[in-house]
Every structure is written in structure tokens, then in C-alpha cells.
Amino acid sequence: MGTSVAQARRRVLARLTEWDIGTVTRDDAQLVVSELFTNAVRHTDSEKIDCELRVTGARLRLAVTDQGFGPARHAGGAAGLCPETGRAEGENGRGLLLVSALAQAWGVRPGAGGRGHTVWAELGFGPSAP
């Protein structure tokens, strides 16, 4: 998907609309992808950032993978990522707090070949979702 957050949001919206995913889930997915993609752009010198969407049962899995160039500047925690629990007006970590609030589950794993990271989140949806 390149390195444009706006482009990633548009593509996610288009794909989820094509798959007939409800409005609430589409909106949540766009927010989550924006946060994960923004972190990849801000905290790495990756030339390419990939975004993957997958529906399994009543779950939508979103995964953003960077190339991992540059220093990791995320807060501590598992694999260097965690929502910051500091002051509400601080910028760092608020996006991951949002991801944590919207997702049923989320996490991080090393990228292919040990380079970079894949940060993923799963959103639930069902037939009653708008």
C-alpha cells in the first residue's frame, strides 16, 4: 500500500465496502489501520509498508508490516509496543490505546526474516452490525 496513511484508509474502506462489511466495523477498521500505519511511518525508515485484511468467521484481522529500518522509538512492553499510560494530553501511545479499545485482540510479531514488525488487530463483527 505504499507509505500514505490516507491512501491506506481509502483502500481499506474500498475493500471492506466491497466485502459488504458494516459501517461501524468499516469506521473502526479505518481508525485502527490509520493508527498502525502512522506508527510504522513515524517510527521506521521503511520504504514500503504493507497492509493486509482478512475475514475469518466473524472477525476482521488487520495487519500492518514495516521493514523495520531506523530506531524503535515505541514505549516499552512486549516487542517494544504498548499503549502509553501517561498523561491524557501526551501524543505518544494514544493511538495504541485507541487500537486496544476498538480491537478484540491485538499484538505484534517480528516481520519476515526477522526484519521489521507486523502489528495486527482483530475486530469483531456480525450480521447485526450496521
PDB file of C-alpha atoms in Angstrom:
ATOM      1  CA  MET A   1       0.000   0.000   0.000  1.00  0.00           C
ATOM      2  CA  GLY A   2       2.945   2.374  -0.117  1.00  0.00           C
ATOM      3  CA  THR A   3       3.531   4.776   2.750  1.00  0.00           C
ATOM      4  CA  SER A   4       0.482   7.064   2.612  1.00  0.00           C
ATOM      5  CA  VAL A   5      -1.831   6.813   5.611  1.00  0.00           C
ATOM      6  CA  ALA A   6      -4.679   8.463   3.662  1.00  0.00           C
ATOM      7  CA  GLN A   7      -4.202   6.010   0.805  1.00  0.00           C
ATOM      8  CA  ALA A   8      -4.274   3.068   3.238  1.00  0.00           C
ATOM      9  CA  ARG A   9      -7.546   4.348   4.754  1.00  0.00           C
ATOM     10  CA  ARG A  10      -9.138   4.713   1.306  1.00  0.00           C
ATOM     11  CA  ARG A  11      -8.093   1.225   0.241  1.00  0.00           C
ATOM     12  CA  VAL A  12      -9.340  -0.318   3.486  1.00  0.00           C
ATOM     13  CA  LEU A  13     -12.695   1.443   3.078  1.00  0.00           C
ATOM     14  CA  ALA A  14     -12.990   0.311  -0.543  1.00  0.00           C
ATOM     15  CA  ARG A  15     -12.160  -3.321   0.245  1.00  0.00           C
ATOM     16  CA  LEU A  16     -14.474  -3.531   3.262  1.00  0.00           C
ATOM     17  CA  THR A  17     -17.297  -1.902   1.295  1.00  0.00           C
ATOM     18  CA  GLU A  18     -16.699  -4.445  -1.471  1.00  0.00           C
ATOM     19  CA  TRP A  19     -16.908  -7.226   1.134  1.00  0.00           C
ATOM     20  CA  ASP A  20     -20.168  -5.694   2.478  1.00  0.00           C
ATOM     21  CA  ILE A  21     -18.734  -5.169   5.978  1.00  0.00           C
ATOM     22  CA  GLY A  22     -20.974  -2.970   8.166  1.00  0.00           C
ATOM     23  CA  THR A  23     -20.423   0.758   8.612  1.00  0.00           C
ATOM     24  CA  VAL A  24     -19.355   0.592  12.265  1.00  0.00           C
ATOM     25  CA  THR A  25     -16.735  -2.064  11.562  1.00  0.00           C
ATOM     26  CA  ARG A  26     -15.518  -0.168   8.488  1.00  0.00           C
ATOM     27  CA  ASP A  27     -15.128   3.021  10.534  1.00  0.00           C
ATOM     28  CA  ASP A  28     -13.311   1.187  13.340  1.00  0.00           C
ATOM     29  CA  ALA A  29     -11.064  -0.583  10.844  1.00  0.00           C
ATOM     30  CA  GLN A  30     -10.100   2.716   9.206  1.00  0.00           C
ATOM     31  CA  LEU A  31      -9.149   4.170  12.603  1.00  0.00           C
ATOM     32  CA  VAL A  32      -7.116   1.117  13.556  1.00  0.00           C
ATOM     33  CA  VAL A  33      -5.288   0.988  10.223  1.00  0.00           C
ATOM     34  CA  SER A  34      -4.600   4.727  10.466  1.00  0.00           C
ATOM     35  CA  GLU A  35      -3.004   4.337  13.878  1.00  0.00           C
ATOM     36  CA  LEU A  36      -0.937   1.263  12.977  1.00  0.00           C
ATOM     37  CA  PHE A  37       0.136   2.716   9.637  1.00  0.00           C
ATOM     38  CA  THR A  38       1.016   6.080  11.197  1.00  0.00           C
ATOM     39  CA  ASN A  39       3.210   4.338  13.775  1.00  0.00           C
ATOM     40  CA  ALA A  40       5.011   2.434  11.020  1.00  0.00           C
ATOM     41  CA  VAL A  41       5.615   5.653   9.059  1.00  0.00           C
ATOM     42  CA  ARG A  42       6.710   7.659  12.114  1.00  0.00           C
ATOM     43  CA  HIS A  43       8.885   5.112  13.857  1.00  0.00           C
ATOM     44  CA  THR A  44      10.704   3.419  10.992  1.00  0.00           C
ATOM     45  CA  ASP A  45      12.513   4.470   7.861  1.00  0.00           C
ATOM     46  CA  SER A  46      10.662   1.872   5.845  1.00  0.00           C
ATOM     47  CA  GLU A  47      10.375   2.461   2.131  1.00  0.00           C
ATOM     48  CA  LYS A  48       7.397   0.138   1.959  1.00  0.00           C
ATOM     49  CA  ILE A  49       4.646  -0.577   4.475  1.00  0.00           C
ATOM     50  CA  ASP A  50       2.163  -3.344   3.769  1.00  0.00           C
ATOM     51  CA  CYS A  51      -1.391  -3.637   4.993  1.00  0.00           C
ATOM     52  CA  GLU A  52      -3.314  -6.906   4.944  1.00  0.00           C
ATOM     53  CA  LEU A  53      -7.017  -7.504   5.614  1.00  0.00           C
ATOM     54  CA  ARG A  54      -8.543 -10.908   6.236  1.00  0.00           C
ATOM     55  CA  VAL A  55     -12.007 -12.034   7.310  1.00  0.00           C
ATOM     56  CA  THR A  56     -12.216 -15.235   9.321  1.00  0.00           C
ATOM     57  CA  GLY A  57     -15.656 -16.106  10.629  1.00  0.00           C
ATOM     58  CA  ALA A  58     -16.953 -13.054  12.476  1.00  0.00           C
ATOM     59  CA  ARG A  59     -13.516 -11.413  12.817  1.00  0.00           C
ATOM     60  CA  LEU A  60     -11.695  -8.931  10.662  1.00  0.00           C
ATOM     61  CA  ARG A  61      -7.917  -9.133  11.001  1.00  0.00           C
ATOM     62  CA  LEU A  62      -5.867  -6.073  10.060  1.00  0.00           C
ATOM     63  CA  ALA A  63      -2.085  -6.337   9.845  1.00  0.00           C
ATOM     64  CA  VAL A  64       0.453  -3.604   9.082  1.00  0.00           C
ATOM     65  CA  THR A  65       4.034  -4.663   8.329  1.00  0.00           C
ATOM     66  CA  ASP A  66       7.038  -2.346   8.170  1.00  0.00           C
ATOM     67  CA  GLN A  67      10.602  -3.026   7.061  1.00  0.00           C
ATOM     68  CA  GLY A  68      11.988  -2.062  10.452  1.00  0.00           C
ATOM     69  CA  PHE A  69      14.655   0.382   9.328  1.00  0.00           C
ATOM     70  CA  GLY A  70      15.588   3.001  11.898  1.00  0.00           C
ATOM     71  CA  PRO A  71      15.460   3.035  15.678  1.00  0.00           C
ATOM     72  CA  ALA A  72      12.486   1.635  17.526  1.00  0.00           C
ATOM     73  CA  ARG A  73      11.006   4.541  19.424  1.00  0.00           C
ATOM     74  CA  HIS A  74       7.942   2.895  20.877  1.00  0.00           C
ATOM     75  CA  ALA A  75       7.255   2.672  24.598  1.00  0.00           C
ATOM     76  CA  GLY A  76       8.453  -0.466  26.368  1.00  0.00           C
ATOM     77  CA  GLY A  77       6.403  -3.602  26.652  1.00  0.00           C
ATOM     78  CA  ALA A  78       6.028  -6.703  24.565  1.00  0.00           C
ATOM     79  CA  ALA A  79       8.172  -6.397  21.452  1.00  0.00           C
ATOM     80  CA  GLY A  80       8.630  -2.680  22.073  1.00  0.00           C
ATOM     81  CA  LEU A  81       4.978  -1.689  21.693  1.00  0.00           C
ATOM     82  CA  CYS A  82       2.405  -0.796  24.299  1.00  0.00           C
ATOM     83  CA  PRO A  83      -0.122   1.934  24.890  1.00  0.00           C
ATOM     84  CA  GLU A  84       1.311   4.751  26.954  1.00  0.00           C
ATOM     85  CA  THR A  85      -0.436   5.177  30.274  1.00  0.00           C
ATOM     86  CA  GLY A  86       0.864   8.677  30.885  1.00  0.00           C
ATOM     87  CA  ARG A  87      -0.930  11.988  30.733  1.00  0.00           C
ATOM     88  CA  ALA A  88      -4.035  12.264  28.573  1.00  0.00           C
ATOM     89  CA  GLU A  89      -2.644  15.200  26.589  1.00  0.00           C
ATOM     90  CA  GLY A  90       0.518  13.292  25.563  1.00  0.00           C
ATOM     91  CA  GLU A  91       0.616  12.189  21.929  1.00  0.00           C
ATOM     92  CA  ASN A  92       2.730   9.037  22.144  1.00  0.00           C
ATOM     93  CA  GLY A  93       0.749   5.900  22.760  1.00  0.00           C
ATOM     94  CA  ARG A  94      -2.747   7.349  22.428  1.00  0.00           C
ATOM     95  CA  GLY A  95      -3.178   5.613  19.092  1.00  0.00           C
ATOM     96  CA  LEU A  96      -2.385   2.250  20.632  1.00  0.00           C
ATOM     97  CA  LEU A  97      -4.878   2.984  23.426  1.00  0.00           C
ATOM     98  CA  LEU A  98      -7.463   3.534  20.700  1.00  0.00           C
ATOM     99  CA  VAL A  99      -6.462   0.282  18.989  1.00  0.00           C
ATOM    100  CA  SER A 100      -6.707  -1.532  22.321  1.00  0.00           C
ATOM    101  CA  ALA A 101     -10.193  -0.098  22.929  1.00  0.00           C
ATOM    102  CA  LEU A 102     -11.537  -0.963  19.466  1.00  0.00           C
ATOM    103  CA  ALA A 103      -9.929  -4.359  18.908  1.00  0.00           C
ATOM    104  CA  GLN A 104     -10.925  -7.656  20.470  1.00  0.00           C
ATOM    105  CA  ALA A 105      -7.240  -8.580  20.338  1.00  0.00           C
ATOM    106  CA  TRP A 106      -4.026  -7.016  19.021  1.00  0.00           C
ATOM    107  CA  GLY A 107      -0.333  -7.676  19.122  1.00  0.00           C
ATOM    108  CA  VAL A 108       2.991  -7.547  17.369  1.00  0.00           C
ATOM    109  CA  ARG A 109       5.273 -10.153  15.836  1.00  0.00           C
ATOM    110  CA  PRO A 110       8.617  -9.974  14.061  1.00  0.00           C
ATOM    111  CA  GLY A 111       8.441  -9.404  10.330  1.00  0.00           C
ATOM    112  CA  ALA A 112       9.507 -11.989   7.789  1.00  0.00           C
ATOM    113  CA  GLY A 113      13.184 -12.855   8.021  1.00  0.00           C
ATOM    114  CA  GLY A 114      13.455 -11.128  11.391  1.00  0.00           C
ATOM    115  CA  ARG A 115      13.333  -7.663   9.814  1.00  0.00           C
ATOM    116  CA  GLY A 116      10.616  -5.195  10.752  1.00  0.00           C
ATOM    117  CA  HIS A 117       7.404  -5.756  12.631  1.00  0.00           C
ATOM    118  CA  THR A 118       3.860  -6.771  11.903  1.00  0.00           C
ATOM    119  CA  VAL A 119       1.309  -5.157  14.180  1.00  0.00           C
ATOM    120  CA  TRP A 120      -2.114  -6.760  13.949  1.00  0.00           C
ATOM    121  CA  ALA A 121      -5.568  -6.187  15.378  1.00  0.00           C
ATOM    122  CA  GLU A 122      -8.791  -8.161  15.209  1.00  0.00           C
ATOM    123  CA  LEU A 123     -12.208  -6.540  15.130  1.00  0.00           C
ATOM    124  CA  GLY A 124     -15.399  -8.492  15.669  1.00  0.00           C
ATOM    125  CA  PHE A 125     -18.452  -8.022  13.508  1.00  0.00           C
ATOM    126  CA  GLY A 126     -21.619  -9.898  12.776  1.00  0.00           C
ATOM    127  CA  PRO A 127     -24.807  -9.868  10.767  1.00  0.00           C
ATOM    128  CA  SER A 128     -26.372  -7.300  13.122  1.00  0.00           C
ATOM    129  CA  ALA A 129     -23.554  -4.786  12.599  1.00  0.00           C
ATOM    130  CA  PRO A 130     -24.799  -1.718  10.699  1.00  0.00           C
TER     131      PRO A 130
END
